[in-house]
Amino acid sequence: FDRLRYVEVKHGRIAQLAFLGNIITRAGVHLPGNIDSAGDSFDSIPDGWAAVGAIPQAGLLQIVAFVGTLELFVMKDITGGEFVGDFRNGALDFGWDTFDEETKLTKRAVELNNGRAAMMGIL
């Protein structure tokens, strides 16, 4: 069960970021400047799945390499963590240790439900 919960939490977090990025770009907010040395601006990249075909191949390779690096070296479930999906790695806490147990359980349940909603929303 722990492995399934770990995967669900991790995919939920990724889906939340993807959904937020989708909403922001559809609202017309784009990074300033050019996406490549040829002068293509970030505004010229379409929204949604159409963006995958419009990004230059070298850019897609950079994205895959960055995500792979995060997957292999940074976002690892720590051994002996407080709960399954604890990616703090001793660096990021944001006051988690100051909450009581009931608040922690509530916040974890909210994150799990928001992740499930984002996984459906990004479809």
Coordinates of N, CA and C in Angstrom, one line a residue:
F1 N 0.8 -1.2 0.0 CA 0.0 0.0 0.0 C 0.9 1.3 0.0
D2 N 2.0 1.2 0.7 CA 2.9 2.4 0.8 C 3.4 2.8 -0.6
R3 N 3.7 1.8 -1.4 CA 4.2 2.2 -2.7 C 3.1 2.8 -3.6
L4 N 1.9 2.3 -3.5 CA 0.8 2.9 -4.3 C 0.5 4.3 -3.8
R5 N 0.5 4.5 -2.4 CA 0.3 5.9 -1.9 C 1.4 6.8 -2.3
Y6 N 2.6 6.4 -2.3 CA 3.8 7.2 -2.7 C 3.6 7.6 -4.2
V7 N 3.2 6.7 -5.0 CA 3.0 7.1 -6.4 C 1.9 8.0 -6.6
E8 N 0.8 7.8 -5.9 CA -0.4 8.6 -6.0 C -0.1 10.1 -5.5
V9 N 0.7 10.2 -4.4 CA 1.0 11.6 -3.9 C 2.0 12.2 -4.9
K10 N 2.9 11.5 -5.4 CA 3.9 12.1 -6.4 C 3.2 12.5 -7.7
H11 N 2.4 11.7 -8.2 CA 1.6 12.0 -9.5 C 0.7 13.2 -9.2
G12 N 0.1 13.2 -8.0 CA -0.9 14.3 -7.7 C -0.1 15.6 -7.6
R13 N 1.1 15.6 -7.1 CA 1.8 16.9 -7.0 C 2.2 17.3 -8.4
I14 N 2.6 16.4 -9.3 CA 3.0 16.8 -10.7 C 1.7 17.3 -11.4
A15 N 0.6 16.6 -11.2 CA -0.6 17.0 -11.9 C -1.1 18.4 -11.4
Q16 N -0.9 18.7 -10.1 CA -1.2 20.1 -9.6 C -0.4 21.1 -10.3
L17 N 0.9 20.9 -10.5 CA 1.8 21.8 -11.2 C 1.4 21.9 -12.7
A18 N 1.1 20.8 -13.3 CA 0.7 20.8 -14.7 C -0.6 21.6 -14.9
F19 N -1.6 21.4 -14.0 CA -2.9 22.1 -14.1 C -2.7 23.6 -13.9
L20 N -1.9 23.9 -12.9 CA -1.6 25.4 -12.7 C -0.9 26.0 -13.9
G21 N 0.0 25.3 -14.5 CA 0.7 25.8 -15.7 C -0.2 26.0 -16.8
N22 N -1.2 25.0 -17.0 CA -2.1 25.1 -18.1 C -3.1 26.3 -17.9
I23 N -3.5 26.5 -16.7 CA -4.4 27.6 -16.4 C -3.7 28.9 -16.6
I24 N -2.5 29.0 -16.2 CA -1.8 30.3 -16.3 C -1.5 30.6 -17.8
T25 N -1.0 29.7 -18.6 CA -0.8 30.0 -20.0 C -2.0 30.3 -20.8
R26 N -3.1 29.6 -20.4 CA -4.4 29.9 -21.1 C -4.9 31.3 -20.7
A27 N -4.5 31.8 -19.6 CA -4.9 33.1 -19.2 C -4.0 34.2 -19.9
G28 N -3.1 33.7 -20.7 CA -2.2 34.7 -21.4 C -1.0 35.1 -20.8
V29 N -0.6 34.5 -19.7 CA 0.6 34.8 -19.0 C 1.7 33.9 -19.5
H30 N 2.8 34.5 -20.1 CA 3.9 33.8 -20.6 C 5.2 34.4 -20.1
L31 N 6.3 33.6 -20.1 CA 7.6 34.2 -19.8 C 8.0 35.2 -20.8
P32 N 8.7 36.3 -20.3 CA 9.2 37.2 -21.3 C 10.5 36.7 -22.0
G33 N 10.7 37.2 -23.2 CA 11.9 36.8 -23.9 C 11.7 35.7 -24.9
N34 N 12.8 35.2 -25.4 CA 12.8 34.2 -26.4 C 13.1 32.8 -25.9
I35 N 12.5 31.8 -26.5 CA 12.7 30.4 -26.1 C 13.9 29.8 -26.7
D36 N 14.4 30.3 -27.8 CA 15.6 29.8 -28.4 C 16.4 30.9 -29.1
S37 N 17.5 30.6 -29.6 CA 18.4 31.6 -30.2 C 17.9 32.1 -31.6
A38 N 16.9 31.4 -32.1 CA 16.3 31.8 -33.4 C 15.4 33.0 -33.3
G39 N 15.0 33.3 -32.1 CA 14.2 34.5 -31.8 C 12.7 34.2 -31.6
D40 N 12.4 32.9 -31.5 CA 11.0 32.5 -31.2 C 10.7 32.9 -29.7
S41 N 9.6 33.7 -29.6 CA 9.2 34.1 -28.2 C 8.4 33.1 -27.5
F42 N 8.3 33.2 -26.2 CA 7.5 32.3 -25.4 C 6.0 32.4 -25.8
D43 N 5.7 33.7 -26.2 CA 4.3 33.9 -26.6 C 3.9 33.2 -27.8
S44 N 4.8 32.8 -28.7 CA 4.5 32.1 -29.9 C 4.2 30.6 -29.7
I45 N 4.5 30.1 -28.5 CA 4.2 28.7 -28.2 C 2.7 28.6 -27.8
P46 N 2.0 27.7 -28.5 CA 0.6 27.5 -28.2 C 0.3 26.9 -26.8
D47 N -0.9 26.9 -26.4 CA -1.3 26.4 -25.1 C -1.6 24.9 -25.2
G48 N -1.5 24.2 -24.0 CA -1.9 22.8 -23.9 C -1.0 21.9 -24.6
W49 N -1.5 20.8 -25.1 CA -0.7 19.7 -25.8 C -0.1 20.2 -27.1
A50 N -0.6 21.2 -27.7 CA -0.1 21.8 -28.9 C 1.3 22.3 -28.7
A51 N 1.6 22.7 -27.5 CA 3.0 23.2 -27.1 C 4.1 22.2 -27.3
V52 N 3.7 20.9 -27.1 CA 4.8 19.9 -27.2 C 5.4 19.8 -28.6
G53 N 4.5 20.0 -29.7 CA 5.0 20.0 -31.0 C 5.7 21.3 -31.4
A54 N 5.4 22.4 -30.7 CA 6.0 23.7 -31.1 C 7.3 24.0 -30.4
I55 N 7.6 23.3 -29.4 CA 8.9 23.5 -28.7 C 10.0 22.9 -29.5
P56 N 11.1 23.6 -29.7 CA 12.2 23.0 -30.4 C 12.7 21.7 -29.7
Q57 N 13.3 20.8 -30.5 CA 13.7 19.5 -30.0 C 14.7 19.6 -28.9
A58 N 15.6 20.5 -29.1 CA 16.7 20.7 -28.0 C 16.0 21.1 -26.7
G59 N 15.0 21.9 -26.8 CA 14.3 22.3 -25.6 C 13.6 21.1 -24.9
L60 N 12.9 20.3 -25.7 CA 12.3 19.1 -25.1 C 13.3 18.2 -24.5
L61 N 14.5 18.0 -25.1 CA 15.5 17.2 -24.5 C 16.0 17.8 -23.2
Q62 N 16.1 19.1 -23.1 CA 16.5 19.8 -21.8 C 15.4 19.5 -20.8
I63 N 14.1 19.6 -21.1 CA 13.1 19.4 -20.2 C 13.1 17.9 -19.7
V64 N 13.3 17.0 -20.6 CA 13.4 15.6 -20.2 C 14.6 15.3 -19.3
A65 N 15.8 15.9 -19.6 CA 17.0 15.8 -18.8 C 16.7 16.4 -17.4
F66 N 16.1 17.6 -17.3 CA 15.8 18.2 -16.0 C 14.9 17.4 -15.2
V67 N 13.8 16.9 -15.8 CA 12.9 16.1 -15.0 C 13.6 14.8 -14.5
G68 N 14.4 14.2 -15.4 CA 15.1 13.0 -15.1 C 16.0 13.2 -13.9
T69 N 16.7 14.3 -13.9 CA 17.6 14.7 -12.8 C 16.9 14.8 -11.5
L70 N 15.7 15.5 -11.6 CA 14.9 15.7 -10.4 C 14.4 14.3 -9.9
E71 N 14.0 13.4 -10.8 CA 13.5 12.1 -10.4 C 14.5 11.3 -9.8
L72 N 15.7 11.3 -10.3 CA 16.8 10.4 -9.8 C 17.5 10.9 -8.6
F73 N 17.7 12.2 -8.5 CA 18.6 12.7 -7.5 C 18.0 13.6 -6.4
V74 N 16.9 14.2 -6.7 CA 16.3 15.2 -5.8 C 15.1 14.7 -5.1
M75 N 14.0 14.4 -5.9 CA 12.7 14.1 -5.3 C 12.6 12.6 -5.0
K76 N 13.4 12.2 -4.0 CA 13.4 10.8 -3.6 C 12.7 10.7 -2.2
D77 N 11.9 9.6 -2.1 CA 11.2 9.4 -0.8 C 12.3 9.0 0.2
I78 N 12.4 9.8 1.3 CA 13.5 9.6 2.2 C 13.2 8.4 3.1
T79 N 14.2 7.6 3.4 CA 14.1 6.5 4.3 C 13.8 6.9 5.7
G80 N 12.8 6.4 6.3 CA 12.5 6.8 7.7 C 11.8 8.1 7.8
G81 N 11.2 8.6 6.7 CA 10.4 9.8 6.7 C 9.2 9.7 7.6
E82 N 8.6 10.8 7.8 CA 7.4 10.9 8.7 C 6.2 10.2 8.1
F83 N 6.1 10.2 6.7 CA 5.0 9.6 6.1 C 5.4 9.3 4.6
V84 N 4.7 8.4 4.0 CA 5.0 8.1 2.6 C 4.8 9.3 1.7
G85 N 5.8 9.6 0.9 CA 5.7 10.8 0.1 C 6.4 12.0 0.7
D86 N 7.2 11.7 1.8 CA 7.9 12.8 2.5 C 9.2 13.1 1.7
F87 N 9.1 14.2 0.9 CA 10.3 14.6 0.1 C 11.1 15.7 0.7
R88 N 10.9 16.0 1.9 CA 11.6 17.1 2.5 C 13.2 17.0 2.5
N89 N 13.7 15.8 2.6 CA 15.1 15.5 2.5 C 15.9 16.4 3.5
G90 N 15.3 16.8 4.6 CA 16.0 17.5 5.6 C 16.2 19.0 5.2
A91 N 15.7 19.5 4.0 CA 16.0 20.8 3.6 C 14.7 21.7 3.7
L92 N 13.6 21.2 3.1 CA 12.4 22.0 3.1 C 11.4 21.6 4.2
D93 N 11.0 22.5 5.0 CA 10.1 22.1 6.1 C 8.9 23.0 6.1
F94 N 9.0 24.3 5.9 CA 7.9 25.3 5.9 C 7.0 25.2 7.1
G95 N 7.6 24.8 8.3 CA 6.9 24.8 9.5 C 6.1 23.5 9.8
W96 N 6.3 22.5 9.0 CA 5.6 21.2 9.1 C 5.7 20.7 10.5
D97 N 6.8 20.8 11.1 CA 7.0 20.2 12.5 C 6.3 20.9 13.6
T98 N 5.8 22.1 13.3 CA 5.1 22.9 14.3 C 3.6 22.5 14.4
F99 N 3.1 21.7 13.4 CA 1.7 21.3 13.4 C 1.5 20.2 14.4
D100 N 0.2 20.1 15.0 CA -0.1 18.9 15.7 C -0.5 17.8 14.8
E101 N -0.7 16.6 15.3 CA -0.9 15.4 14.5 C -2.2 15.5 13.7
E102 N -3.2 16.0 14.3 CA -4.5 16.2 13.6 C -4.4 17.1 12.5
T103 N -3.7 18.2 12.6 CA -3.5 19.2 11.5 C -2.7 18.6 10.4
K104 N -1.7 17.8 10.7 CA -0.9 17.1 9.7 C -1.7 16.2 8.9
L105 N -2.6 15.4 9.6 CA -3.4 14.4 8.9 C -4.4 15.2 7.9
T106 N -5.0 16.3 8.4 CA -5.9 17.1 7.6 C -5.2 17.6 6.4
K107 N -4.0 18.2 6.6 CA -3.3 18.8 5.4 C -2.9 17.7 4.4
R108 N -2.5 16.5 4.9 CA -2.2 15.4 4.0 C -3.4 14.9 3.2
A109 N -4.5 14.9 3.9 CA -5.8 14.5 3.2 C -6.2 15.5 2.1
V110 N -6.0 16.8 2.5 CA -6.3 17.9 1.5 C -5.4 17.8 0.3
E111 N -4.1 17.6 0.5 CA -3.2 17.4 -0.6 C -3.5 16.2 -1.5
L112 N -3.9 15.1 -0.8 CA -4.2 13.9 -1.6 C -5.5 14.2 -2.4
N113 N -6.5 14.8 -1.9 CA -7.7 15.1 -2.7 C -7.5 16.1 -3.8
N114 N -6.7 17.1 -3.5 CA -6.3 18.1 -4.5 C -5.5 17.5 -5.6
G115 N -4.7 16.6 -5.3 CA -3.9 15.8 -6.3 C -4.8 15.0 -7.2
R116 N -5.8 14.3 -6.6 CA -6.7 13.5 -7.3 C -7.5 14.4 -8.3
A117 N -8.0 15.5 -7.8 CA -8.7 16.5 -8.6 C -7.9 17.0 -9.8
A118 N -6.6 17.3 -9.5 CA -5.7 17.8 -10.6 C -5.4 16.7 -11.6
M119 N -5.3 15.5 -11.2 CA -5.1 14.4 -12.1 C -6.3 14.2 -13.1
M120 N -7.5 14.4 -12.6 CA -8.7 14.4 -13.4 C -8.7 15.7 -14.3
G121 N -8.4 16.8 -13.7 CA -8.4 18.1 -14.4 C -7.5 18.2 -15.5
I122 N -6.3 17.6 -15.4 CA -5.3 17.8 -16.5 C -5.6 16.9 -17.7
L123 N -6.5 16.0 -17.5 CA -6.9 15.1 -18.7 C -7.5 16.0 -19.7

